[in-house]
Amino acid sequence: MFKYGIDTLTVNKVLAIAKGTLKATICEEAVTQIENCRAKVEKMASSNKAVYGINTGFGPLCDVQITPEETNKLQENLLITHAVGVGNPIDKELSKIMMICKVHALSRGYSGVRLELIERILYFIENDLLPVVPEQGSVGASGDLAPLSHLFLPLLGEGDFWVGDSMQHAKAVLIQHNLEPMALQAKEGLGLINGTQFILAHAIVGLKKMEYLLDLADVCGAMSIEGYQGSSQPFRDELHKIRPFKGCIEVAERMTMLLYSSQNVNSHENCERVQDPYSMRCIPQVHGASRNAYYHVLELAEIEMNSVTDNPIVLSDTEAISGGNFHGQPLAMALDYASIASAELGNISDRRCYLLIEGKFGLPRLLTTGGGLNSGFMIPQYTTAALVTENKSLCFPPSADSIPTSLGQEDHVSMGSISGRKFNQILGNLEKILAIELMYGAQALEFRRPNTFSDIIEDNHRIIREIVPKLESDRLLKDDIQNMVHLVKTQAFNLK
């Protein structure tokens, strides 16, 4: 049982709550935190002292004090006016993750919203009432204002829910669940839409995918080395102990494991080749650098998912600090780093594909014995080259950009929502690149028989051959590539 506002979230816990495999609740300790903070807000809302976001306007209107009678309408107007997102809807999973992260943050007891508001969001989570949220419109600095506004419009009976694969107006769905639209009170609109949950949700989904693809990239590299009959010497621990980056050491250990007891590796121990190209020899350094980035971004994301990122932060019944915890820069810069790290895994993978079709060291050119009549594996490398270049173009860091908003009050913004979306686009392209390298590697292994390989490489070769047969002569490869991508997306490979 996970306790919102009390326990510590991790990427795996968020995803488990979203899938329903981990039960999450608001315990008595969290209830006390929430209600104590709410009492402070109500006292400030009824006072004559101007407190930003509680009895004042927002953004450039922060100097306009609002009467108690106007406060509730102001909070509802906040959601309605900020729901200006455009573009395709985000995945339903992302909407659910956003709500989970928001409930955890609100339950910490610094936001001042009512318990019944949090319980309504929890009802949405537990009953798969997933709001429709457009993917574009956040600049990631007063938090993810537009997407969070769309996420919580259904609390008011506005906006849309997903019903299967179609959209249905929120009011109709609430009626089906015997729920009345809620009327927001002081501080609640601001508490809902200030925060980094859109950026964070993209980080969570991307990091989980990246974790798998890091391991899969090592498998791809090992299979290509086997096909190329490259050396395992660059993976010796003596080499990596004297440059002890965590990720590099881990990759070197994995490469040693993936090539362990390979008859094929042993068969060319005494060959005359001195060294392999970088894309084989430097796998620990390149894959390891990407792994180092993963660990850093994971650490930052898990700090963020256990933080309070709205504004103002309520400290007492007379003090609410208007700060900048909603600013997405800590995640935006890190996600741009993760994007580069993921793109590099694809870059080096494409280079290994190219090496396998050059026709060196006993491999036929284009991995086909019928070259001339047959093009073999010439053309799929065009696809990896195109995907690699697309990823390079996606690596421009949105966090390096800023366009002032809110009449200059919000004069530096993170653009972290774009960083998060691009990170996941790059990972989607990486899945395709690695799928093609695995197809190349499997074909190259055929030309090293009767040599055998490590158990894990043999197992993955079998997985590939169950859906993609050896290429004997030219055939339509489109379906083969799609089948390989499906294996990658469904995480069908043996990695350890």
GROMACS .gro file of C-alpha atoms in nm:
model
  496
    1MET     CA    1   0.000   0.000   0.000
    2PHE     CA    2   0.145   0.334  -0.106
    3LYS     CA    3   0.057   0.636   0.110
    4TYR     CA    4   0.021   0.959  -0.087
    5GLY     CA    5   0.203   1.254   0.066
    6ILE     CA    6   0.393   1.029   0.308
    7ASP     CA    7   0.580   0.759   0.119
    8THR     CA    8   0.844   0.811  -0.149
    9LEU     CA    9   0.748   0.770  -0.514
   10THR     CA   10   0.978   0.606  -0.768
   11VAL     CA   11   0.937   0.555  -1.141
   12ASN     CA   12   0.838   0.193  -1.085
   13LYS     CA   13   0.589   0.281  -0.811
   14VAL     CA   14   0.419   0.546  -1.024
   15LEU     CA   15   0.383   0.300  -1.312
   16ALA     CA   16   0.258   0.027  -1.078
   17ILE     CA   17  -0.008   0.260  -0.935
   18ALA     CA   18  -0.109   0.356  -1.289
   19LYS     CA   19  -0.141  -0.011  -1.386
   20GLY     CA   20  -0.333  -0.098  -1.071
   21THR     CA   21  -0.071  -0.341  -0.939
   22LEU     CA   22   0.011  -0.113  -0.644
   23LYS     CA   23  -0.272   0.019  -0.429
   24ALA     CA   24  -0.238   0.381  -0.321
   25THR     CA   25  -0.436   0.568  -0.059
   26ILE     CA   26  -0.455   0.886   0.148
   27CYS     CA   27  -0.380   0.779   0.504
   28GLU     CA   28  -0.473   0.958   0.828
   29GLU     CA   29  -0.134   1.126   0.853
   30ALA     CA   30  -0.177   1.275   0.507
   31VAL     CA   31  -0.535   1.379   0.586
   32THR     CA   32  -0.405   1.574   0.886
   33GLN     CA   33  -0.143   1.748   0.669
   34ILE     CA   34  -0.400   1.839   0.406
   35GLU     CA   35  -0.663   1.968   0.651
   36ASN     CA   36  -0.415   2.169   0.858
   37CYS     CA   37  -0.289   2.345   0.547
   38ARG     CA   38  -0.644   2.407   0.427
   39ALA     CA   39  -0.731   2.578   0.753
   40LYS     CA   40  -0.438   2.817   0.702
   41VAL     CA   41  -0.560   2.906   0.352
   42GLU     CA   42  -0.912   2.976   0.471
   43LYS     CA   43  -0.780   3.211   0.738
   44MET     CA   44  -0.569   3.403   0.483
   45ALA     CA   45  -0.852   3.414   0.230
   46SER     CA   46  -1.076   3.595   0.475
   47SER     CA   47  -0.811   3.843   0.590
   48ASN     CA   48  -0.747   4.195   0.460
   49LYS     CA   49  -0.381   4.119   0.390
   50ALA     CA   50  -0.306   4.055   0.022
   51VAL     CA   51  -0.162   3.705  -0.026
   52TYR     CA   52  -0.073   3.607  -0.382
   53GLY     CA   53  -0.293   3.339  -0.531
   54ILE     CA   54  -0.526   3.327  -0.235
   55ASN     CA   55  -0.697   3.667  -0.238
   56THR     CA   56  -0.524   3.834  -0.535
   57GLY     CA   57  -0.522   3.800  -0.911
   58PHE     CA   58  -0.257   3.600  -1.093
   59GLY     CA   59   0.054   3.672  -1.296
   60PRO     CA   60   0.065   4.042  -1.389
   61LEU     CA   61  -0.258   4.092  -1.187
   62CYS     CA   62  -0.088   3.986  -0.865
   63ASP     CA   63  -0.135   4.336  -0.724
   64VAL     CA   64  -0.515   4.327  -0.758
   65GLN     CA   65  -0.683   4.208  -0.437
   66ILE     CA   66  -0.997   3.997  -0.471
   67THR     CA   67  -1.291   4.001  -0.230
   68PRO     CA   68  -1.388   3.677  -0.051
   69GLU     CA   69  -1.706   3.669  -0.262
   70GLU     CA   70  -1.500   3.670  -0.584
   71THR     CA   71  -1.242   3.415  -0.473
   72ASN     CA   72  -1.424   3.098  -0.582
   73LYS     CA   73  -1.513   3.235  -0.923
   74LEU     CA   74  -1.152   3.343  -0.970
   75GLN     CA   75  -1.025   2.989  -0.913
   76GLU     CA   76  -1.265   2.839  -1.167
   77ASN     CA   77  -1.183   3.111  -1.419
   78LEU     CA   78  -0.820   3.015  -1.378
   79LEU     CA   79  -0.876   2.663  -1.514
   80ILE     CA   80  -1.107   2.779  -1.790
   81THR     CA   81  -0.884   3.057  -1.921
   82HIS     CA   82  -0.567   2.850  -1.909
   83ALA     CA   83  -0.711   2.549  -2.095
   84VAL     CA   84  -0.575   2.663  -2.432
   85GLY     CA   85  -0.370   2.358  -2.531
   86VAL     CA   86  -0.357   2.244  -2.892
   87GLY     CA   87  -0.238   1.943  -3.090
   88ASN     CA   88  -0.300   1.572  -3.053
   89PRO     CA   89  -0.404   1.433  -2.714
   90ILE     CA   90  -0.132   1.278  -2.502
   91ASP     CA   91  -0.148   0.907  -2.426
   92LYS     CA   92  -0.401   0.805  -2.162
   93GLU     CA   93  -0.119   0.663  -1.950
   94LEU     CA   94   0.041   1.007  -1.932
   95SER     CA   95  -0.286   1.165  -1.812
   96LYS     CA   96  -0.309   0.907  -1.536
   97ILE     CA   97   0.054   0.953  -1.431
   98MET     CA   98   0.001   1.330  -1.416
   99MET     CA   99  -0.291   1.283  -1.176
  100ILE     CA  100  -0.096   1.038  -0.958
  101CYS     CA  101   0.196   1.281  -0.927
  102LYS     CA  102  -0.039   1.571  -0.855
  103VAL     CA  103  -0.224   1.384  -0.579
  104HIS     CA  104   0.109   1.300  -0.416
  105ALA     CA  105   0.224   1.663  -0.429
  106LEU     CA  106  -0.107   1.805  -0.299
  107SER     CA  107  -0.109   1.550  -0.016
  108ARG     CA  108   0.220   1.682   0.120
  109GLY     CA  109   0.024   1.959   0.293
  110TYR     CA  110   0.175   2.275   0.144
  111SER     CA  111  -0.083   2.353  -0.126
  112GLY     CA  112  -0.392   2.430   0.079
  113VAL     CA  113  -0.656   2.249  -0.126
  114ARG     CA  114  -0.947   2.070   0.035
  115LEU     CA  115  -0.935   1.697   0.107
  116GLU     CA  116  -1.251   1.638  -0.098
  117LEU     CA  117  -1.081   1.785  -0.405
  118ILE     CA  118  -0.791   1.541  -0.375
  119GLU     CA  119  -1.034   1.255  -0.313
  120ARG     CA  120  -1.218   1.341  -0.636
  121ILE     CA  121  -0.892   1.322  -0.835
  122LEU     CA  122  -0.819   0.992  -0.662
  123TYR     CA  123  -1.161   0.867  -0.773
  124PHE     CA  124  -1.070   0.957  -1.132
  125ILE     CA  125  -0.745   0.759  -1.101
  126GLU     CA  126  -0.902   0.452  -0.943
  127ASN     CA  127  -1.190   0.441  -1.192
  128ASP     CA  128  -0.984   0.513  -1.504
  129LEU     CA  129  -1.162   0.843  -1.566
  130LEU     CA  130  -0.881   0.985  -1.776
  131PRO     CA  131  -0.909   1.344  -1.898
  132VAL     CA  132  -0.818   1.437  -2.256
  133VAL     CA  133  -0.507   1.658  -2.255
  134PRO     CA  134  -0.360   1.825  -2.567
  135GLU     CA  135   0.014   1.776  -2.610
  136GLN     CA  136   0.110   2.136  -2.694
  137GLY     CA  137   0.082   2.467  -2.512
  138SER     CA  138   0.301   2.448  -2.202
  139VAL     CA  139   0.613   2.662  -2.166
  140GLY     CA  140   0.701   2.477  -1.847
  141ALA     CA  141   0.748   2.765  -1.611
  142SER     CA  142   0.439   2.860  -1.412
  143GLY     CA  143   0.421   2.490  -1.419
  144ASP     CA  144   0.251   2.311  -1.704
  145LEU     CA  145  -0.043   2.551  -1.700
  146ALA     CA  146  -0.229   2.454  -2.017
  147PRO     CA  147  -0.206   2.073  -1.989
  148LEU     CA  148  -0.285   2.076  -1.616
  149SER     CA  149  -0.586   2.299  -1.683
  150HIS     CA  150  -0.719   2.049  -1.937
  151LEU     CA  151  -0.641   1.766  -1.695
  152PHE     CA  152  -0.859   1.917  -1.422
  153LEU     CA  153  -1.138   2.081  -1.624
  154PRO     CA  154  -1.350   1.766  -1.568
  155LEU     CA  155  -1.361   1.849  -1.197
  156LEU     CA  156  -1.582   2.141  -1.302
  157GLY     CA  157  -1.784   1.934  -1.548
  158GLU     CA  158  -1.593   2.086  -1.839
  159GLY     CA  159  -1.352   1.934  -2.088
  160ASP     CA  160  -1.353   1.568  -2.193
  161PHE     CA  161  -1.279   1.219  -2.066
  162TRP     CA  162  -1.161   0.921  -2.265
  163VAL     CA  163  -1.430   0.656  -2.299
  164GLY     CA  164  -1.255   0.369  -2.472
  165ASP     CA  165  -1.088   0.530  -2.773
  166SER     CA  166  -1.342   0.810  -2.806
  167MET     CA  167  -1.390   1.134  -2.617
  168GLN     CA  168  -1.699   1.221  -2.414
  169HIS     CA  169  -1.788   1.548  -2.246
  170ALA     CA  170  -1.697   1.545  -1.879
  171LYS     CA  171  -2.042   1.641  -1.750
  172ALA     CA  172  -2.202   1.336  -1.913
  173VAL     CA  173  -1.938   1.105  -1.764
  174LEU     CA  174  -1.979   1.257  -1.418
  175ILE     CA  175  -2.354   1.193  -1.438
  176GLN     CA  176  -2.285   0.828  -1.522
  177HIS     CA  177  -2.082   0.806  -1.200
  178ASN     CA  178  -2.338   0.997  -0.992
  179LEU     CA  179  -2.091   1.279  -0.938
  180GLU     CA  180  -2.164   1.651  -0.925
  181PRO     CA  181  -1.920   1.905  -1.073
  182MET     CA  182  -1.708   2.063  -0.802
  183ALA     CA  183  -1.694   2.433  -0.715
  184LEU     CA  184  -1.338   2.539  -0.648
  185GLN     CA  185  -1.248   2.750  -0.348
  186ALA     CA  186  -0.956   2.973  -0.250
  187LYS     CA  187  -0.612   2.862  -0.375
  188GLU     CA  188  -0.745   2.543  -0.538
  189GLY     CA  189  -0.731   2.642  -0.903
  190LEU     CA  190  -0.375   2.762  -0.861
  191GLY     CA  191  -0.280   2.447  -0.669
  192LEU     CA  192  -0.412   2.233  -0.951
  193ILE     CA  193  -0.251   2.401  -1.250
  194ASN     CA  194   0.081   2.516  -1.103
  195GLY     CA  195   0.325   2.226  -1.116
  196THR     CA  196   0.551   2.023  -1.342
  197GLN     CA  197   0.341   1.709  -1.373
  198PHE     CA  198   0.323   1.715  -1.756
  199ILE     CA  199   0.702   1.735  -1.784
  200LEU     CA  200   0.738   1.478  -1.508
  201ALA     CA  201   0.499   1.227  -1.665
  202HIS     CA  202   0.697   1.236  -1.989
  203ALA     CA  203   1.017   1.187  -1.790
  204ILE     CA  204   0.873   0.886  -1.606
  205VAL     CA  205   0.751   0.710  -1.920
  206GLY     CA  206   1.069   0.792  -2.109
  207LEU     CA  207   1.304   0.681  -1.833
  208LYS     CA  208   1.133   0.343  -1.804
  209LYS     CA  209   1.166   0.290  -2.178
  210MET     CA  210   1.526   0.414  -2.177
  211GLU     CA  211   1.614   0.166  -1.902
  212TYR     CA  212   1.516  -0.123  -2.131
  213LEU     CA  213   1.676   0.026  -2.442
  214LEU     CA  214   2.008   0.074  -2.263
  215ASP     CA  215   2.021  -0.298  -2.191
  216LEU     CA  216   1.896  -0.384  -2.538
  217ALA     CA  217   2.165  -0.165  -2.699
  218ASP     CA  218   2.426  -0.380  -2.523
  219VAL     CA  219   2.265  -0.694  -2.666
  220CYS     CA  220   2.265  -0.535  -3.012
  221GLY     CA  221   2.632  -0.447  -2.976
  222ALA     CA  222   2.725  -0.796  -2.861
  223MET     CA  223   2.536  -0.958  -3.150
  224SER     CA  224   2.706  -0.726  -3.399
  225ILE     CA  225   3.048  -0.801  -3.249
  226GLU     CA  226   2.979  -1.173  -3.282
  227GLY     CA  227   2.874  -1.128  -3.644
  228TYR     CA  228   3.178  -0.908  -3.719
  229GLN     CA  229   3.406  -1.139  -3.520
  230GLY     CA  230   3.526  -0.844  -3.318
  231SER     CA  231   3.736  -0.863  -3.005
  232SER     CA  232   3.617  -0.894  -2.646
  233GLN     CA  233   3.944  -0.751  -2.509
  234PRO     CA  234   3.817  -0.390  -2.486
  235PHE     CA  235   3.568  -0.503  -2.222
  236ARG     CA  236   3.821  -0.634  -1.970
  237ASP     CA  237   3.776  -0.498  -1.620
  238GLU     CA  238   4.143  -0.401  -1.590
  239LEU     CA  239   4.082  -0.135  -1.854
  240HIS     CA  240   3.771   0.014  -1.696
  241LYS     CA  241   3.891   0.015  -1.336
  242ILE     CA  242   4.139   0.289  -1.427
  243ARG     CA  243   3.860   0.510  -1.567
  244PRO     CA  244   3.581   0.417  -1.330
  245PHE     CA  245   3.265   0.579  -1.462
  246LYS     CA  246   2.975   0.380  -1.321
  247GLY     CA  247   2.788   0.336  -1.649
  248CYS     CA  248   3.100   0.244  -1.844
  249ILE     CA  249   3.202  -0.022  -1.593
  250GLU     CA  250   2.850  -0.164  -1.598
  251VAL     CA  251   2.842  -0.185  -1.978
  252ALA     CA  252   3.186  -0.349  -1.990
  253GLU     CA  253   3.064  -0.610  -1.742
  254ARG     CA  254   2.751  -0.666  -1.946
  255MET     CA  255   2.946  -0.708  -2.269
  256THR     CA  256   3.169  -0.965  -2.100
  257MET     CA  257   2.860  -1.148  -1.980
  258LEU     CA  258   2.692  -1.133  -2.322
  259LEU     CA  259   2.999  -1.282  -2.493
  260TYR     CA  260   3.082  -1.534  -2.221
  261SER     CA  261   3.168  -1.888  -2.336
  262SER     CA  262   3.116  -1.800  -2.701
  263GLN     CA  263   3.278  -2.053  -2.931
  264ASN     CA  264   3.274  -1.791  -3.202
  265VAL     CA  265   3.476  -1.540  -2.991
  266ASN     CA  266   3.725  -1.810  -2.897
  267SER     CA  267   3.768  -1.916  -3.259
  268HIS     CA  268   3.949  -1.596  -3.357
  269GLU     CA  269   4.146  -1.515  -3.041
  270ASN     CA  270   4.478  -1.533  -3.226
  271CYS     CA  271   4.379  -1.357  -3.549
  272GLU     CA  272   4.599  -1.082  -3.693
  273ARG     CA  273   4.349  -0.797  -3.644
  274VAL     CA  274   4.485  -0.539  -3.399
  275GLN     CA  275   4.170  -0.342  -3.313
  276ASP     CA  276   3.807  -0.293  -3.408
  277PRO     CA  277   3.636   0.031  -3.517
  278TYR     CA  278   3.512   0.257  -3.240
  279SER     CA  279   3.147   0.155  -3.272
  280MET     CA  280   3.250  -0.192  -3.150
  281ARG     CA  281   3.557  -0.118  -2.939
  282CYS     CA  282   3.412   0.182  -2.756
  283ILE     CA  283   3.072   0.037  -2.664
  284PRO     CA  284   3.144   0.068  -2.289
  285GLN     CA  285   3.243   0.432  -2.326
  286VAL     CA  286   2.951   0.534  -2.550
  287HIS     CA  287   2.673   0.314  -2.409
  288GLY     CA  288   2.819   0.381  -2.065
  289ALA     CA  289   2.799   0.758  -2.109
  290SER     CA  290   2.431   0.721  -2.200
  291ARG     CA  291   2.383   0.502  -1.894
  292ASN     CA  292   2.550   0.766  -1.675
  293ALA     CA  293   2.305   1.021  -1.812
  294TYR     CA  294   2.014   0.787  -1.738
  295TYR     CA  295   2.118   0.751  -1.373
  296HIS     CA  296   2.150   1.128  -1.334
  297VAL     CA  297   1.813   1.206  -1.491
  298LEU     CA  298   1.646   0.926  -1.293
  299GLU     CA  299   1.778   1.079  -0.970
  300LEU     CA  300   1.643   1.423  -1.063
  301ALA     CA  301   1.304   1.288  -1.175
  302GLU     CA  302   1.257   1.101  -0.849
  303ILE     CA  303   1.340   1.416  -0.653
  304GLU     CA  304   1.079   1.600  -0.858
  305MET     CA  305   0.804   1.343  -0.815
  306ASN     CA  306   0.838   1.376  -0.436
  307SER     CA  307   0.847   1.757  -0.440
  308VAL     CA  308   0.587   2.033  -0.408
  309THR     CA  309   0.590   2.230  -0.731
  310ASP     CA  310   0.289   2.461  -0.712
  311ASN     CA  311   0.275   2.822  -0.593
  312PRO     CA  312   0.239   2.989  -0.349
  313ILE     CA  313   0.361   2.748  -0.081
  314VAL     CA  314   0.162   2.775   0.241
  315LEU     CA  315   0.384   2.788   0.551
  316SER     CA  316   0.152   2.925   0.820
  317ASP     CA  317  -0.189   3.086   0.862
  318THR     CA  318  -0.028   3.423   0.788
  319GLU     CA  319   0.241   3.336   0.536
  320ALA     CA  320   0.236   3.191   0.185
  321ILE     CA  321   0.561   3.228  -0.008
  322SER     CA  322   0.537   3.308  -0.378
  323GLY     CA  323   0.847   3.142  -0.520
  324GLY     CA  324   0.943   2.946  -0.825
  325ASN     CA  325   0.910   2.575  -0.743
  326PHE     CA  326   0.691   2.541  -1.052
  327HIS     CA  327   0.980   2.626  -1.284
  328GLY     CA  328   1.062   2.327  -1.503
  329GLN     CA  329   1.430   2.402  -1.563
  330PRO     CA  330   1.572   2.127  -1.335
  331LEU     CA  331   1.391   1.864  -1.543
  332ALA     CA  332   1.405   2.047  -1.876
  333MET     CA  333   1.785   2.056  -1.889
  334ALA     CA  334   1.808   1.697  -1.768
  335LEU     CA  335   1.561   1.575  -2.029
  336ASP     CA  336   1.762   1.744  -2.302
  337TYR     CA  337   2.065   1.555  -2.166
  338ALA     CA  338   1.866   1.230  -2.176
  339SER     CA  339   1.764   1.306  -2.534
  340ILE     CA  340   2.127   1.337  -2.642
  341ALA     CA  341   2.215   1.020  -2.452
  342SER     CA  342   1.936   0.825  -2.623
  343ALA     CA  343   2.017   0.963  -2.967
  344GLU     CA  344   2.380   0.854  -2.930
  345LEU     CA  345   2.270   0.493  -2.873
  346GLY     CA  346   2.106   0.510  -3.215
  347ASN     CA  347   2.401   0.686  -3.375
  348ILE     CA  348   2.651   0.416  -3.278
  349SER     CA  349   2.402   0.141  -3.365
  350ASP     CA  350   2.372   0.270  -3.721
  351ARG     CA  351   2.752   0.261  -3.753
  352ARG     CA  352   2.756  -0.105  -3.651
  353CYS     CA  353   2.489  -0.182  -3.911
  354TYR     CA  354   2.713  -0.023  -4.172
  355LEU     CA  355   3.013  -0.230  -4.065
  356LEU     CA  356   2.817  -0.553  -4.104
  357ILE     CA  357   2.736  -0.485  -4.470
  358GLU     CA  358   3.085  -0.379  -4.581
  359GLY     CA  359   3.184  -0.734  -4.668
  360LYS     CA  360   3.485  -0.768  -4.438
  361PHE     CA  361   3.632  -1.051  -4.231
  362GLY     CA  362   3.438  -1.332  -4.388
  363LEU     CA  363   3.100  -1.160  -4.416
  364PRO     CA  364   2.955  -1.124  -4.767
  365ARG     CA  365   2.884  -0.771  -4.888
  366LEU     CA  366   2.535  -0.657  -4.789
  367LEU     CA  367   2.501  -0.980  -4.588
  368THR     CA  368   2.389  -1.174  -4.897
  369THR     CA  369   2.568  -1.440  -5.100
  370GLY     CA  370   2.375  -1.338  -5.409
  371GLY     CA  371   2.496  -0.980  -5.444
  372GLY     CA  372   2.418  -0.819  -5.779
  373LEU     CA  373   2.088  -0.985  -5.834
  374ASN     CA  374   2.011  -0.926  -5.465
  375SER     CA  375   2.049  -0.604  -5.266
  376GLY     CA  376   2.042  -0.796  -4.940
  377PHE     CA  377   2.061  -0.563  -4.640
  378MET     CA  378   2.173  -0.254  -4.830
  379ILE     CA  379   1.858  -0.049  -4.784
  380PRO     CA  380   1.751  -0.090  -4.418
  381GLN     CA  381   2.067   0.102  -4.326
  382TYR     CA  382   1.918   0.395  -4.519
  383THR     CA  383   1.635   0.381  -4.268
  384THR     CA  384   1.866   0.381  -3.968
  385ALA     CA  385   2.059   0.673  -4.121
  386ALA     CA  386   1.735   0.867  -4.165
  387LEU     CA  387   1.622   0.795  -3.809
  388VAL     CA  388   1.961   0.892  -3.667
  389THR     CA  389   1.950   1.226  -3.849
  390GLU     CA  390   1.594   1.287  -3.733
  391ASN     CA  391   1.708   1.224  -3.377
  392LYS     CA  392   1.997   1.465  -3.421
  393SER     CA  393   1.754   1.735  -3.526
  394LEU     CA  394   1.538   1.657  -3.222
  395CYS     CA  395   1.838   1.706  -2.992
  396PHE     CA  396   1.821   2.085  -3.009
  397PRO     CA  397   1.769   2.170  -2.639
  398PRO     CA  398   1.439   2.349  -2.577
  399SER     CA  399   1.572   2.435  -2.230
  400ALA     CA  400   1.823   2.666  -2.401
  401ASP     CA  401   1.534   2.875  -2.530
  402SER     CA  402   1.299   3.111  -2.348
  403ILE     CA  403   1.017   3.334  -2.469
  404PRO     CA  404   0.870   3.575  -2.209
  405THR     CA  405   0.500   3.534  -2.126
  406SER     CA  406   0.239   3.691  -1.897
  407LEU     CA  407   0.325   4.052  -1.991
  408GLY     CA  408   0.683   3.989  -1.884
  409GLN     CA  409   0.599   3.865  -1.534
  410GLU     CA  410   0.703   3.518  -1.647
  411ASP     CA  411   1.008   3.641  -1.833
  412HIS     CA  412   1.214   3.321  -1.828
  413VAL     CA  413   1.052   2.987  -1.901
  414SER     CA  414   1.195   2.633  -1.927
  415MET     CA  415   1.016   2.489  -2.231
  416GLY     CA  416   1.049   2.159  -2.043
  417SER     CA  417   0.727   2.017  -2.186
  418ILE     CA  418   0.889   2.022  -2.529
  419SER     CA  419   1.202   1.860  -2.385
  420GLY     CA  420   0.989   1.577  -2.245
  421ARG     CA  421   0.797   1.522  -2.567
  422LYS     CA  422   1.113   1.523  -2.780
  423PHE     CA  423   1.283   1.279  -2.542
  424ASN     CA  424   1.005   1.028  -2.605
  425GLN     CA  425   1.011   1.089  -2.982
  426ILE     CA  426   1.382   1.010  -2.984
  427LEU     CA  427   1.323   0.692  -2.785
  428GLY     CA  428   1.058   0.586  -3.037
  429ASN     CA  429   1.309   0.628  -3.318
  430LEU     CA  430   1.574   0.444  -3.116
  431GLU     CA  431   1.346   0.143  -3.085
  432LYS     CA  432   1.334   0.121  -3.465
  433ILE     CA  433   1.710   0.164  -3.507
  434LEU     CA  434   1.792  -0.110  -3.257
  435ALA     CA  435   1.531  -0.338  -3.416
  436ILE     CA  436   1.712  -0.307  -3.750
  437GLU     CA  437   2.054  -0.369  -3.593
  438LEU     CA  438   1.921  -0.685  -3.432
  439MET     CA  439   1.799  -0.800  -3.774
  440TYR     CA  440   2.144  -0.729  -3.920
  441GLY     CA  441   2.318  -0.904  -3.632
  442ALA     CA  442   2.101  -1.213  -3.665
  443GLN     CA  443   2.182  -1.237  -4.036
  444ALA     CA  444   2.556  -1.194  -3.971
  445LEU     CA  445   2.553  -1.477  -3.718
  446GLU     CA  446   2.432  -1.714  -3.989
  447PHE     CA  447   2.768  -1.674  -4.164
  448ARG     CA  448   2.960  -1.776  -3.848
  449ARG     CA  449   2.801  -2.117  -3.817
  450PRO     CA  450   2.877  -2.384  -3.711
  451ASN     CA  451   3.027  -2.170  -3.435
  452THR     CA  452   2.800  -2.122  -3.138
  453PHE     CA  453   2.754  -1.812  -2.926
  454SER     CA  454   2.677  -1.735  -2.564
  455ASP     CA  455   2.351  -1.871  -2.431
  456ILE     CA  456   2.194  -1.526  -2.420
  457ILE     CA  457   2.290  -1.444  -2.780
  458GLU     CA  458   2.165  -1.782  -2.898
  459ASP     CA  459   1.837  -1.724  -2.715
  460ASN     CA  460   1.786  -1.383  -2.873
  461HIS     CA  461   1.877  -1.520  -3.216
  462ARG     CA  462   1.605  -1.780  -3.167
  463ILE     CA  463   1.353  -1.511  -3.070
  464ILE     CA  464   1.432  -1.321  -3.389
  465ARG     CA  465   1.418  -1.628  -3.612
  466GLU     CA  466   1.073  -1.719  -3.481
  467ILE     CA  467   0.932  -1.422  -3.672
  468VAL     CA  468   1.206  -1.314  -3.916
  469PRO     CA  469   1.369  -1.594  -4.120
  470LYS     CA  470   1.720  -1.578  -4.259
  471LEU     CA  471   1.738  -1.370  -4.578
  472GLU     CA  472   1.832  -1.611  -4.859
  473SER     CA  473   1.729  -1.387  -5.148
  474ASP     CA  474   1.559  -1.049  -5.176
  475ARG     CA  475   1.211  -1.023  -5.030
  476LEU     CA  476   0.989  -0.749  -4.894
  477LEU     CA  477   1.160  -0.643  -4.572
  478LYS     CA  478   0.890  -0.403  -4.454
  479ASP     CA  479   0.707  -0.671  -4.259
  480ASP     CA  480   1.033  -0.805  -4.112
  481ILE     CA  481   1.122  -0.460  -3.982
  482GLN     CA  482   0.775  -0.407  -3.838
  483ASN     CA  483   0.794  -0.746  -3.665
  484MET     CA  484   1.133  -0.658  -3.519
  485VAL     CA  485   1.005  -0.324  -3.394
  486HIS     CA  486   0.715  -0.506  -3.230
  487LEU     CA  487   0.960  -0.735  -3.047
  488VAL     CA  488   1.148  -0.429  -2.920
  489LYS     CA  489   0.834  -0.241  -2.814
  490THR     CA  490   0.695  -0.543  -2.630
  491GLN     CA  491   1.033  -0.597  -2.464
  492ALA     CA  492   1.051  -0.957  -2.585
  493PHE     CA  493   1.429  -0.992  -2.572
  494ASN     CA  494   1.642  -1.163  -2.311
  495LEU     CA  495   1.871  -0.897  -2.164
  496LYS     CA  496   2.046  -1.063  -1.869
   0.00000   0.00000   0.00000
